[in-house]
Each structure stands twice: as C-alpha cells, then as structure tokens.
mmCIF file of C-alpha atoms and ligand atoms in Angstrom:
data_model
loop_
_atom_site.group_PDB
_atom_site.id
_atom_site.type_symbol
_atom_site.label_atom_id
_atom_site.label_comp_id
_atom_site.label_asym_id
_atom_site.label_seq_id
_atom_site.Cartn_x
_atom_site.Cartn_y
_atom_site.Cartn_z
ATOM 1 C CA UNK F 1 -68.971 25.222 206.119
ATOM 2 C CA UNK F 2 -68.307 28.226 203.861
ATOM 3 C CA UNK F 3 -64.683 29.399 203.790
ATOM 4 C CA UNK F 4 -64.330 32.900 205.281
ATOM 5 C CA UNK F 5 -62.464 35.292 202.986
ATOM 6 C CA UNK F 6 -61.767 38.987 203.573
ATOM 7 C CA UNK F 7 -62.905 41.072 200.610
ATOM 8 C CA UNK F 8 -61.383 44.528 200.135
ATOM 9 C CA UNK F 9 -63.078 46.020 197.051
ATOM 10 C CA UNK F 10 -60.618 48.923 196.962
ATOM 11 C CA UNK F 11 -60.731 52.317 195.274
ATOM 12 C CA UNK F 12 -61.407 53.643 191.754
ATOM 13 C CA UNK F 13 -62.470 50.727 189.545
ATOM 14 C CA UNK F 14 -62.004 48.391 192.554
ATOM 15 C CA UNK F 15 -65.632 48.147 193.719
ATOM 16 C CA UNK F 16 -66.897 47.493 190.191
ATOM 17 C CA UNK F 17 -64.368 44.730 189.380
ATOM 18 C CA UNK F 18 -64.798 43.258 192.878
ATOM 19 C CA UNK F 19 -68.594 43.093 192.384
ATOM 20 C CA UNK F 20 -68.048 41.423 189.008
ATOM 21 C CA UNK F 21 -65.692 38.866 190.550
ATOM 22 C CA UNK F 22 -67.979 38.072 193.486
ATOM 23 C CA UNK F 23 -70.915 37.716 191.073
ATOM 24 C CA UNK F 24 -68.949 35.126 189.047
ATOM 25 C CA UNK F 25 -67.820 33.158 192.121
ATOM 26 C CA UNK F 26 -71.371 33.157 193.498
ATOM 27 C CA UNK F 27 -72.770 32.027 190.135
ATOM 28 C CA UNK F 28 -70.207 29.191 190.097
ATOM 29 C CA UNK F 29 -71.498 28.090 193.518
ATOM 30 C CA UNK F 30 -68.281 28.756 195.454
ATOM 31 C CA UNK F 31 -68.876 28.247 199.168
ATOM 32 C CA UNK F 32 -67.366 31.459 200.526
ATOM 33 C CA UNK F 33 -68.402 33.737 203.397
ATOM 34 C CA UNK F 34 -67.160 37.167 202.311
ATOM 35 C CA UNK F 35 -66.107 39.541 205.073
ATOM 36 C CA UNK F 36 -66.199 42.951 203.380
ATOM 37 C CA UNK F 37 -63.633 45.441 204.667
ATOM 38 C CA UNK F 38 -62.219 48.751 203.520
ATOM 39 C CA UNK F 39 -58.689 50.046 202.887
ATOM 40 C CA UNK F 40 -57.030 52.784 200.837
ATOM 41 C CA UNK F 41 -59.126 55.947 200.379
ATOM 42 C CA UNK F 42 -62.248 54.039 201.421
ATOM 43 C CA UNK F 43 -60.391 53.265 204.679
ATOM 44 C CA UNK F 44 -59.503 56.929 205.130
ATOM 45 C CA UNK F 45 -63.133 57.929 204.498
ATOM 46 C CA UNK F 46 -64.477 55.510 207.107
ATOM 47 C CA UNK F 47 -61.705 55.228 209.723
ATOM 48 C CA UNK F 48 -59.185 57.940 208.770
ATOM 49 C CA UNK F 49 -56.705 55.111 208.147
ATOM 50 C CA UNK F 50 -55.770 53.593 204.756
ATOM 51 C CA UNK F 51 -55.199 50.237 206.403
ATOM 52 C CA UNK F 52 -57.663 50.154 209.317
ATOM 53 C CA UNK F 53 -57.237 47.806 212.262
ATOM 54 C CA UNK F 54 -60.646 46.271 211.506
ATOM 55 C CA UNK F 55 -59.325 45.185 208.103
ATOM 56 C CA UNK F 56 -56.095 43.786 209.569
ATOM 57 C CA UNK F 57 -58.117 41.971 212.255
ATOM 58 C CA UNK F 58 -60.344 40.427 209.611
ATOM 59 C CA UNK F 59 -57.335 39.129 207.646
ATOM 60 C CA UNK F 60 -55.807 37.792 210.875
ATOM 61 C CA UNK F 61 -58.979 35.748 211.345
ATOM 62 C CA UNK F 62 -59.604 34.583 207.772
ATOM 63 C CA UNK F 63 -55.943 34.351 206.675
ATOM 64 C CA UNK F 64 -57.120 34.823 203.087
ATOM 65 C CA UNK F 65 -58.005 38.070 201.345
ATOM 66 C CA UNK F 66 -59.067 39.170 197.884
ATOM 67 C CA UNK F 67 -58.068 42.776 197.346
ATOM 68 C CA UNK F 68 -58.965 45.328 194.683
ATOM 69 C CA UNK F 69 -56.540 48.128 193.827
ATOM 70 C CA UNK F 70 -55.973 50.738 196.527
ATOM 71 C CA UNK F 71 -55.081 54.388 196.318
ATOM 72 C CA UNK F 72 -52.340 55.297 198.757
ATOM 73 C CA UNK F 73 -53.216 58.733 200.167
ATOM 74 C CA UNK F 74 -50.549 61.352 199.648
ATOM 75 C CA UNK F 75 -49.466 63.160 202.782
ATOM 76 C CA UNK F 76 -47.834 62.786 206.131
ATOM 77 C CA UNK F 77 -48.972 60.411 208.818
ATOM 78 C CA UNK F 78 -50.507 57.675 206.702
ATOM 79 C CA UNK F 79 -49.097 54.171 206.780
ATOM 80 C CA UNK F 80 -48.040 52.668 203.480
ATOM 81 C CA UNK F 81 -50.648 50.040 202.661
ATOM 82 C CA UNK F 82 -48.403 47.501 200.990
ATOM 83 C CA UNK F 83 -45.664 47.786 203.602
ATOM 84 C CA UNK F 84 -48.200 47.393 206.424
ATOM 85 C CA UNK F 85 -49.712 44.281 204.842
ATOM 86 C CA UNK F 86 -46.354 42.737 203.960
ATOM 87 C CA UNK F 87 -44.938 43.347 207.434
ATOM 88 C CA UNK F 88 -48.015 42.364 209.432
ATOM 89 C CA UNK F 89 -48.426 39.057 207.616
ATOM 90 C CA UNK F 90 -44.807 38.440 206.513
ATOM 91 C CA UNK F 91 -45.935 37.989 202.899
ATOM 92 C CA UNK F 92 -42.579 36.844 201.576
ATOM 93 C CA UNK F 93 -43.580 35.439 198.189
ATOM 94 C CA UNK F 94 -45.061 37.509 195.391
ATOM 95 C CA UNK F 95 -46.466 35.147 192.788
ATOM 96 C CA UNK F 96 -47.415 36.379 189.308
ATOM 97 C CA UNK F 97 -48.600 33.848 186.720
ATOM 98 C CA UNK F 98 -48.768 34.946 183.069
ATOM 99 C CA UNK F 99 -50.372 32.806 180.377
ATOM 100 C CA UNK F 100 -51.175 33.419 176.727
ATOM 101 C CA UNK F 101 -54.945 33.601 176.323
ATOM 102 C CA UNK F 102 -55.139 35.107 172.861
ATOM 103 C CA UNK F 103 -52.050 34.286 170.786
ATOM 104 C CA UNK F 104 -50.405 37.447 169.591
ATOM 105 C CA UNK F 105 -46.702 37.834 169.111
ATOM 106 C CA UNK F 106 -46.269 34.671 171.216
ATOM 107 C CA UNK F 107 -48.438 31.574 171.294
ATOM 108 C CA UNK F 108 -47.538 29.511 174.308
ATOM 109 C CA UNK F 109 -46.403 31.553 177.254
ATOM 110 C CA UNK F 110 -47.061 29.993 180.643
ATOM 111 C CA UNK F 111 -44.702 31.549 183.174
ATOM 112 C CA UNK F 112 -45.088 31.957 186.910
ATOM 113 C CA UNK F 113 -42.760 34.476 188.445
ATOM 114 C CA UNK F 114 -41.953 34.055 192.136
ATOM 115 C CA UNK F 115 -40.452 37.217 193.578
ATOM 116 C CA UNK F 116 -38.894 37.568 197.021
ATOM 117 C CA UNK F 117 -41.033 40.241 198.667
ATOM 118 C CA UNK F 118 -39.303 41.261 201.897
ATOM 119 C CA UNK F 119 -35.550 41.608 201.359
ATOM 120 C CA UNK F 120 -33.017 42.945 198.866
ATOM 121 C CA UNK F 121 -32.839 46.599 197.942
ATOM 122 C CA UNK F 122 -36.430 47.224 199.051
ATOM 123 C CA UNK F 123 -35.846 47.024 202.809
ATOM 124 C CA UNK F 124 -35.624 50.822 202.917
ATOM 125 C CA UNK F 125 -32.124 51.168 204.397
ATOM 126 C CA UNK F 126 -30.917 54.258 202.537
ATOM 127 C CA UNK F 127 -29.079 57.433 203.363
ATOM 128 C CA UNK F 128 -27.219 60.374 201.888
ATOM 129 C CA UNK F 129 -23.553 60.989 202.537
ATOM 130 C CA UNK F 130 -22.444 64.565 203.147
ATOM 131 C CA UNK F 131 -19.145 65.626 201.606
ATOM 132 C CA UNK F 132 -18.039 69.145 202.443
ATOM 133 C CA UNK F 133 -21.004 71.515 201.904
ATOM 134 C CA UNK F 134 -23.063 69.079 199.908
ATOM 135 C CA UNK F 135 -25.434 67.070 202.137
ATOM 136 C CA UNK F 136 -26.407 64.877 199.206
ATOM 137 C CA UNK F 137 -23.004 64.343 197.668
ATOM 138 C CA UNK F 138 -23.596 60.612 197.594
ATOM 139 C CA UNK F 139 -26.426 58.193 198.333
ATOM 140 C CA UNK F 140 -26.276 54.681 199.630
ATOM 141 C CA UNK F 141 -28.969 51.982 199.454
ATOM 142 C CA UNK F 142 -28.342 48.712 201.229
ATOM 143 C CA UNK F 143 -29.449 45.344 199.868
ATOM 144 C CA UNK F 144 -29.936 42.677 202.527
ATOM 145 C CA UNK F 145 -30.157 39.083 201.407
ATOM 146 C CA UNK F 146 -30.376 36.402 204.069
ATOM 147 C CA UNK F 147 -29.812 32.662 203.893
ATOM 148 C CA UNK F 148 -33.198 32.074 205.532
ATOM 149 C CA UNK F 149 -35.034 34.478 203.200
ATOM 150 C CA UNK F 150 -33.372 32.991 200.121
ATOM 151 C CA UNK F 151 -34.052 29.455 201.192
ATOM 152 C CA UNK F 152 -37.750 29.981 201.836
ATOM 153 C CA UNK F 153 -38.403 31.769 198.531
ATOM 154 C CA UNK F 154 -36.510 29.233 196.400
ATOM 155 C CA UNK F 155 -38.195 26.388 198.283
ATOM 156 C CA UNK F 156 -41.547 28.086 197.692
ATOM 157 C CA UNK F 157 -40.799 28.155 193.937
ATOM 158 C CA UNK F 158 -39.950 24.438 193.882
ATOM 159 C CA UNK F 159 -42.977 23.488 195.973
ATOM 160 C CA UNK F 160 -45.167 25.620 193.696
ATOM 161 C CA UNK F 161 -43.673 23.789 190.706
ATOM 162 C CA UNK F 162 -44.458 20.401 192.261
ATOM 163 C CA UNK F 163 -47.991 21.378 193.315
ATOM 164 C CA UNK F 164 -48.830 22.793 189.872
ATOM 165 C CA UNK F 165 -47.301 20.037 187.753
ATOM 166 C CA UNK F 166 -44.552 22.318 186.428
ATOM 167 C CA UNK F 167 -41.250 21.019 185.095
ATOM 168 C CA UNK F 168 -38.562 23.634 185.585
ATOM 169 C CA UNK F 169 -37.411 26.392 187.932
ATOM 170 C CA UNK F 170 -35.157 29.150 186.572
ATOM 171 C CA UNK F 171 -33.250 31.125 189.204
ATOM 172 C CA UNK F 172 -32.390 34.665 188.081
ATOM 173 C CA UNK F 173 -29.471 36.512 189.688
ATOM 174 C CA UNK F 174 -26.529 38.881 189.224
ATOM 175 C CA UNK F 175 -23.949 36.944 191.237
ATOM 176 C CA UNK F 176 -21.213 37.652 188.685
ATOM 177 C CA UNK F 177 -21.133 41.290 189.896
ATOM 178 C CA UNK F 178 -22.850 41.340 193.297
ATOM 179 C CA UNK F 179 -20.800 38.459 194.595
ATOM 180 C CA UNK F 180 -21.969 38.645 198.202
ATOM 181 C CA UNK F 181 -25.711 39.406 198.225
ATOM 182 C CA UNK F 182 -26.583 37.800 194.888
ATOM 183 C CA UNK F 183 -23.870 35.178 195.426
ATOM 184 C CA UNK F 184 -25.573 34.054 198.655
ATOM 185 C CA UNK F 185 -28.959 33.880 196.908
ATOM 186 C CA UNK F 186 -27.461 31.748 194.122
ATOM 187 C CA UNK F 187 -25.571 29.421 196.479
ATOM 188 C CA UNK F 188 -28.627 28.832 198.632
ATOM 189 C CA UNK F 189 -30.739 28.353 195.489
ATOM 190 C CA UNK F 190 -28.368 25.664 194.183
ATOM 191 C CA UNK F 191 -28.461 23.898 197.533
ATOM 192 C CA UNK F 192 -32.285 23.852 197.633
ATOM 193 C CA UNK F 193 -32.423 22.763 193.963
ATOM 194 C CA UNK F 194 -30.411 19.616 194.790
ATOM 195 C CA UNK F 195 -33.246 18.412 197.011
ATOM 196 C CA UNK F 196 -35.588 18.433 194.012
ATOM 197 C CA UNK F 197 -33.192 16.774 191.571
ATOM 198 C CA UNK F 198 -34.954 14.231 189.363
ATOM 199 C CA UNK F 199 -38.324 15.867 190.030
ATOM 200 C CA UNK F 200 -37.938 19.485 188.872
ATOM 201 C CA UNK F 201 -35.322 20.770 186.422
ATOM 202 C CA UNK F 202 -33.187 23.675 187.573
ATOM 203 C CA UNK F 203 -31.380 26.347 185.577
ATOM 204 C CA UNK F 204 -29.705 29.682 186.307
ATOM 205 C CA UNK F 205 -29.799 32.921 184.305
ATOM 206 C CA UNK F 206 -28.104 36.241 184.818
ATOM 207 C CA UNK F 207 -30.725 39.028 184.997
ATOM 208 C CA UNK F 208 -29.622 40.976 181.907
ATOM 209 C CA UNK F 209 -29.564 37.857 179.731
ATOM 210 C CA UNK F 210 -32.913 36.829 181.212
ATOM 211 C CA UNK F 211 -34.527 40.133 180.193
ATOM 212 C CA UNK F 212 -33.415 39.471 176.616
ATOM 213 C CA UNK F 213 -34.390 35.782 176.553
ATOM 214 C CA UNK F 214 -37.852 36.726 177.808
ATOM 215 C CA UNK F 215 -38.594 38.882 174.786
ATOM 216 C CA UNK F 216 -36.830 36.539 172.316
ATOM 217 C CA UNK F 217 -38.208 33.151 173.371
ATOM 218 C CA UNK F 218 -40.440 33.352 176.465
ATOM 219 C CA UNK F 219 -41.991 29.923 175.804
ATOM 220 C CA UNK F 220 -38.885 28.257 177.241
ATOM 221 C CA UNK F 221 -39.584 29.510 180.784
ATOM 222 C CA UNK F 222 -41.777 27.824 183.350
ATOM 223 C CA UNK F 223 -41.375 28.882 187.018
ATOM 224 C CA UNK F 224 -38.931 31.759 187.574
ATOM 225 C CA UNK F 225 -37.589 32.746 191.003
ATOM 226 C CA UNK F 226 -35.618 35.881 191.798
ATOM 227 C CA UNK F 227 -34.845 38.605 194.325
ATOM 228 C CA UNK F 228 -37.043 41.625 195.052
ATOM 229 C CA UNK F 229 -35.867 44.304 192.588
ATOM 230 C CA UNK F 230 -35.301 41.947 189.650
ATOM 231 C CA UNK F 231 -38.703 40.371 190.351
ATOM 232 C CA UNK F 232 -40.398 43.761 190.348
ATOM 233 C CA UNK F 233 -39.048 44.550 186.889
ATOM 234 C CA UNK F 234 -39.419 41.093 185.338
ATOM 235 C CA UNK F 235 -43.015 40.689 186.515
ATOM 236 C CA UNK F 236 -44.138 43.748 184.543
ATOM 237 C CA UNK F 237 -42.081 42.635 181.532
ATOM 238 C CA UNK F 238 -43.755 39.218 181.656
ATOM 239 C CA UNK F 239 -47.285 40.632 181.981
ATOM 240 C CA UNK F 240 -46.549 42.757 178.906
ATOM 241 C CA UNK F 241 -45.844 39.568 176.938
ATOM 242 C CA UNK F 242 -49.377 38.234 177.482
ATOM 243 C CA UNK F 243 -51.576 41.273 176.944
ATOM 244 C CA UNK F 244 -50.854 43.703 179.742
ATOM 245 C CA UNK F 245 -52.107 44.545 183.189
ATOM 246 C CA UNK F 246 -55.827 43.900 182.563
ATOM 247 C CA UNK F 247 -55.050 40.165 182.612
ATOM 248 C CA UNK F 248 -52.367 40.104 185.322
ATOM 249 C CA UNK F 249 -53.243 38.545 188.693
ATOM 250 C CA UNK F 250 -50.911 38.376 191.662
ATOM 251 C CA UNK F 251 -50.664 36.758 195.070
ATOM 252 C CA UNK F 252 -48.731 37.728 198.163
ATOM 253 C CA UNK F 253 -48.081 34.651 200.213
ATOM 254 C CA UNK F 254 -46.872 34.215 203.770
ATOM 255 C CA UNK F 255 -46.574 31.164 205.993
ATOM 256 C CA UNK F 256 -50.128 31.561 207.389
ATOM 257 C CA UNK F 257 -51.768 34.210 205.249
ATOM 258 C CA UNK F 258 -52.283 34.967 201.570
ATOM 259 C CA UNK F 259 -53.588 38.084 199.829
ATOM 260 C CA UNK F 260 -54.703 37.845 196.205
ATOM 261 C CA UNK F 261 -54.974 40.931 194.018
ATOM 262 C CA UNK F 262 -55.121 42.466 190.583
ATOM 263 C CA UNK F 263 -51.709 43.811 189.685
ATOM 264 C CA UNK F 264 -53.070 47.007 188.095
ATOM 265 C CA UNK F 265 -54.002 50.182 189.966
ATOM 266 C CA UNK F 266 -57.265 52.025 190.573
ATOM 267 C CA UNK F 267 -57.465 53.348 186.975
ATOM 268 C CA UNK F 268 -58.957 56.738 187.995
ATOM 269 C CA UNK F 269 -59.326 57.707 184.314
ATOM 270 C CA UNK F 270 -62.033 55.070 183.778
ATOM 271 C CA UNK F 271 -63.487 54.681 187.294
ATOM 272 C CA UNK F 272 -67.287 54.804 187.579
ATOM 273 C CA UNK F 273 -67.828 54.278 183.842
ATOM 274 C CA UNK F 274 -68.544 50.525 183.836
ATOM 275 C CA UNK F 275 -65.783 49.889 181.302
ATOM 276 C CA UNK F 276 -62.993 48.347 183.412
ATOM 277 C CA UNK F 277 -61.801 44.842 182.618
ATOM 278 C CA UNK F 278 -62.386 42.697 185.724
ATOM 279 C CA UNK F 279 -60.070 39.983 184.303
ATOM 280 C CA UNK F 280 -57.067 40.432 186.573
ATOM 281 C CA UNK F 281 -59.181 40.228 189.731
ATOM 282 C CA UNK F 282 -61.141 37.248 188.362
ATOM 283 C CA UNK F 283 -57.855 35.414 187.712
ATOM 284 C CA UNK F 284 -56.595 36.422 191.176
ATOM 285 C CA UNK F 285 -59.801 34.947 192.625
ATOM 286 C CA UNK F 286 -59.041 31.688 190.756
ATOM 287 C CA UNK F 287 -55.618 31.601 192.432
ATOM 288 C CA UNK F 288 -57.389 32.176 195.732
ATOM 289 C CA UNK F 289 -59.804 29.307 195.085
ATOM 290 C CA UNK F 290 -56.849 26.991 194.444
ATOM 291 C CA UNK F 291 -55.255 28.211 197.652
ATOM 292 C CA UNK F 292 -58.368 27.340 199.708
ATOM 293 C CA UNK F 293 -58.617 23.960 198.004
ATOM 294 C CA UNK F 294 -61.410 24.581 195.483
ATOM 295 C CA UNK F 295 -59.510 23.613 192.338
ATOM 296 C CA UNK F 296 -62.659 22.548 190.468
ATOM 297 C CA UNK F 297 -64.272 25.977 190.599
ATOM 298 C CA UNK F 298 -60.926 27.663 189.884
ATOM 299 C CA UNK F 299 -60.622 25.645 186.676
ATOM 300 C CA UNK F 300 -64.285 26.127 185.705
ATOM 301 C CA UNK F 301 -64.128 29.902 186.149
ATOM 302 C CA UNK F 302 -60.755 30.202 184.396
ATOM 303 C CA UNK F 303 -62.047 28.141 181.459
ATOM 304 C CA UNK F 304 -65.217 30.270 181.189
ATOM 305 C CA UNK F 305 -63.164 33.452 181.374
ATOM 306 C CA UNK F 306 -60.592 32.340 178.793
ATOM 307 C CA UNK F 307 -63.184 31.042 176.358
ATOM 308 C CA UNK F 308 -65.116 34.352 176.587
ATOM 309 C CA UNK F 309 -61.924 36.161 175.647
ATOM 310 C CA UNK F 310 -60.904 33.719 172.904
ATOM 311 C CA UNK F 311 -64.361 33.855 171.350
ATOM 312 C CA UNK F 312 -63.918 37.634 171.133
ATOM 313 C CA UNK F 313 -67.624 38.582 170.911
ATOM 314 C CA UNK F 314 -67.930 40.243 174.325
ATOM 315 C CA UNK F 315 -64.722 42.056 175.241
ATOM 316 C CA UNK F 316 -63.924 45.137 177.284
ATOM 317 C CA UNK F 317 -62.297 48.100 175.570
ATOM 318 C CA UNK F 318 -58.739 47.419 176.688
ATOM 319 C CA UNK F 319 -58.994 44.097 174.808
ATOM 320 C CA UNK F 320 -60.372 45.733 171.664
ATOM 321 C CA UNK F 321 -64.110 45.298 172.348
ATOM 322 C CA UNK F 322 -66.995 47.588 173.303
ATOM 323 C CA UNK F 323 -68.602 45.701 176.194
ATOM 324 C CA UNK F 324 -68.921 47.150 179.676
ATOM 325 C CA UNK F 325 -67.825 45.436 182.902
ATOM 326 C CA UNK F 326 -71.352 44.127 183.596
ATOM 327 C CA UNK F 327 -71.905 42.700 180.096
ATOM 328 C CA UNK F 328 -68.490 41.014 180.122
ATOM 329 C CA UNK F 329 -69.253 39.524 183.555
ATOM 330 C CA UNK F 330 -72.624 38.212 182.289
ATOM 331 C CA UNK F 331 -70.840 36.607 179.319
ATOM 332 C CA UNK F 332 -68.414 34.783 181.626
ATOM 333 C CA UNK F 333 -71.279 33.606 183.859
ATOM 334 C CA UNK F 334 -73.165 32.321 180.807
ATOM 335 C CA UNK F 335 -70.179 30.124 179.985
ATOM 336 C CA UNK F 336 -69.900 28.565 183.440
ATOM 337 C CA UNK F 337 -72.170 25.723 182.371
HETATM 338 P P1 LIG L 1 -53.290 51.962 186.733
HETATM 339 O O1 LIG L 1 -52.949 50.521 186.661
HETATM 340 O O2 LIG L 1 -54.413 52.326 187.644
HETATM 341 O O3 LIG L 1 -53.663 52.508 185.275
HETATM 342 C C1 LIG L 1 -52.772 52.464 184.168
HETATM 343 C C2 LIG L 1 -53.595 52.449 182.850
HETATM 344 O O4 LIG L 1 -54.166 51.136 182.685
HETATM 345 C C3 LIG L 1 -54.760 53.438 182.858
HETATM 346 O O5 LIG L 1 -54.922 53.958 181.567
HETATM 347 C C4 LIG L 1 -55.964 52.582 183.219
HETATM 348 O O6 LIG L 1 -57.189 53.057 182.689
HETATM 349 C C5 LIG L 1 -55.577 51.238 182.602
HETATM 350 N N1 LIG L 1 -56.152 50.107 183.368
HETATM 351 C C6 LIG L 1 -55.709 49.643 184.573
HETATM 352 N N2 LIG L 1 -56.474 48.622 184.976
HETATM 353 C C7 LIG L 1 -57.423 48.444 184.022
HETATM 354 C C8 LIG L 1 -58.510 47.535 183.884
HETATM 355 N N3 LIG L 1 -58.791 46.611 184.822
HETATM 356 N N4 LIG L 1 -59.303 47.639 182.784
HETATM 357 C C9 LIG L 1 -59.028 48.545 181.837
HETATM 358 N N5 LIG L 1 -58.008 49.438 181.906
HETATM 359 C C10 LIG L 1 -57.219 49.386 182.992
HETATM 360 O O7 LIG L 1 -51.953 52.731 187.156
HETATM 361 P P2 LIG L 1 -51.726 54.236 187.655
HETATM 362 O O8 LIG L 1 -52.605 55.163 186.859
HETATM 363 O O9 LIG L 1 -50.280 54.417 187.632
HETATM 364 O O10 LIG L 1 -52.189 54.254 189.166
HETATM 365 C C11 LIG L 1 -53.439 54.770 189.624
HETATM 366 C C12 LIG L 1 -53.568 54.574 191.143
HETATM 367 O O11 LIG L 1 -53.517 53.186 191.472
HETATM 368 C C13 LIG L 1 -52.471 55.230 191.975
HETATM 369 O O12 LIG L 1 -53.098 55.825 193.117
HETATM 370 C C14 LIG L 1 -51.576 54.094 192.421
HETATM 371 O O13 LIG L 1 -50.973 54.339 193.665
HETATM 372 C C15 LIG L 1 -52.596 52.977 192.551
HETATM 373 N N6 LIG L 1 -52.009 51.609 192.394
HETATM 374 C C16 LIG L 1 -52.456 50.647 193.238
HETATM 375 C C17 LIG L 1 -51.998 49.342 193.094
HETATM 376 C C18 LIG L 1 -52.505 48.290 194.059
HETATM 377 O O14 LIG L 1 -53.279 48.580 194.945
HETATM 378 N N7 LIG L 1 -52.125 47.047 193.891
HETATM 379 C C19 LIG L 1 -51.122 49.005 192.060
HETATM 380 C C20 LIG L 1 -50.692 50.019 191.166
HETATM 381 C C21 LIG L 1 -51.170 51.322 191.351
#
C-alpha cells in the first residue's frame, strides 16, 4: 500500500523544486501516493484562502506533508499560514539538521537543532502601555514557558537522539537572567535528562556562550534543544555554518502530524528561471521518508544527493556551478544506482 502524503508545491520556486523532489523520489521507487494541494498565493488564487480547508483536510487525513515555500499574502483578513498549521496540528517541535557536505571553514558539522515551536516569546501576547499622552510609552511582550511544553520538547530531543544513534543533547537557555521562564525550562530539562543517563550525554549552555561556541568549534555539538526565540536565531546561524539556506531542510513535528519543508523562502528573484537549488526540499523529503519508515530510500537519496554535490561537476549557481534545476535533478537521479 503506498503511503499517502500531502504535497504542497508552494509559490515562487516552490513548484519547480517540488517537481524535482518528486521526480527523485519516484525514480528511487518510493511507494508514495501524493495528494497535491495548494496554499500560499496558489491557495488565494484557487480558493481565496492562503491555507484552504481542502489542504488542512488533506493533512488531517495523511498526517504527513511535504511543503514548498509559501508566500504569505499581505493585507487584512488572511490567516497566517505558519500559525494556522502550527495551531491546527500542534506542531511543537521544529527540527533542523545541518551537516557538512562540502568541507569549507569546518569539516565535520553534524548538528540537529530541536526548537520549541509553540511557546516562549512567540505566543503573541504583547501590548503597549500608555503613560500620560504617549500611547506607546512602553511595550510588553510576554514569554510563556510551561512544564508540559518544556518536558515534551526536551523528551523529543532525547528520543530523537536515541532513534538517530546520536550521543549528546545540549540544552541552551538563559536561566541565569530569566530565572522563572528559562529557569523552569532548565529544571524540567535536567529532570528529563536524568531518565536518559548512561544512554545519552547531557550538557547545558547559556545562549550567548552557545552562539560563540557554534562559530568557534561547532563540531562539538550533536543534538541541541532550546526555546522558541533562541531556536529561531540559532537555526539560521547553524545553517550558515554548512553552506546556507539552499541546503537547509526542516520539519515541524506534532504528536500525530508532521510537515517537512525547505527552510528558505519562495526566492521571487529567481522564480521561473530553472536555476533554483532543490537541495533543501530534497533533504526535507529524506527526513519525511525516515518519518514514514522508509530509511533505505532516505539514505540512498541522501547519498546520491551528497555525492553529486561533492563531485562538483553538476551544481546549481548558489553552490558555484552553472547547472539548472532540471540538470541537477537528473544528475542526482543518475547516481541513485
Ligand atoms: P528567500 O529565502 O526566498 O530568498 C533569499 C535569497 O536566497 C534570495 O536571493 C534567493 O534567490 C536565495 N535562495 C533561496 N532559496 C534558494 C534556492 N533554493 N536556490 C537558490 N537560491 C535560493 O527569502 P526572502 O526573499 O526573504 O523571502 C521571499 C518570500 O518567501 C517572502 O514572501 C517570504 O514571506 C517567503 N518565505 C517563506 C518561507 C516558508 O514558506 N517556509 C520561509 C521564508 C520566507
């Protein structure tokens, strides 16, 4: 029985990198029944909704989606795509692996960042405080950290480490200053870590020191877990260490549902020119294959992709080559063996 997966090609370069990715998975013989849906501007064009009910219904059925980048329409009345997806499916873990493919400044980076996706400063509880005549004399943003939210994200990081044969989890925090919210996250993290003692190493870093250690000696990190805002910043820093957004996949994971995506946007400057690098979406599709239990094809496709890049003969422009999306995709398929 083929596994049903919702496919949202997306906007801008989305359809072209989604076609490339589907072509590679089909060539590898992956047994997937794609349910093509629209969102973003394509959703507005068809249903006047950037996140149409038909798309949400499809994900409710399949519980797995591969998503290209989406353009959020500017203007009143439209739902925010990411918020709608995160809320509907309670996608609490944002997972961003980063691995050196072509050694540059660093040779051996293999870090997976696990970011809490639903709490912290991003819950949207903000307001201005009027003082005298000034309605915006002060502003207040509230960070909510819960015991339950902290426990499930740290546990997710440890379980990820176990499932992927990783050795260490680093918890990143700022509990020395934010003693309550960050203090709770750290306390809960320590408690969860004790359950994995002897199986997975555990260490703690303060966020500012972590930012420095990442650019000084990133090879020392393995799985990293942190709260929403710190995770947002560190995940881009980490992708910069391994060659930028063209090679950065991501996953948003909930208890029942997972959405895999390229981290980059719709790249309107190069859309429709057949020059986009499909790499991030290909790597996201490999994460998806692992999630649905097809580790063999995930490894085969990742190996073919990485060896195409290491060989350096057929590369897209962002990686210093001249090949188009189609030619690069053909080169990866030729290496599938
Ligand atoms: P972007 O990631 O689209 O582009 C930044 C730069 O990187 C551009 O020069 C672009 O050409 C280049 N680039 C990005 N992906 C590439 C690829 N695969 N191959 C080669 N070059 C690539 O960021 P932006 O310009 O800030 O955003 C454009 C649009 O994308 C906005 O509408 C934004 O809202 C949306 N966006 C969507 C997502 C998402 O759906 N996950 C994420 C970020 C931005």
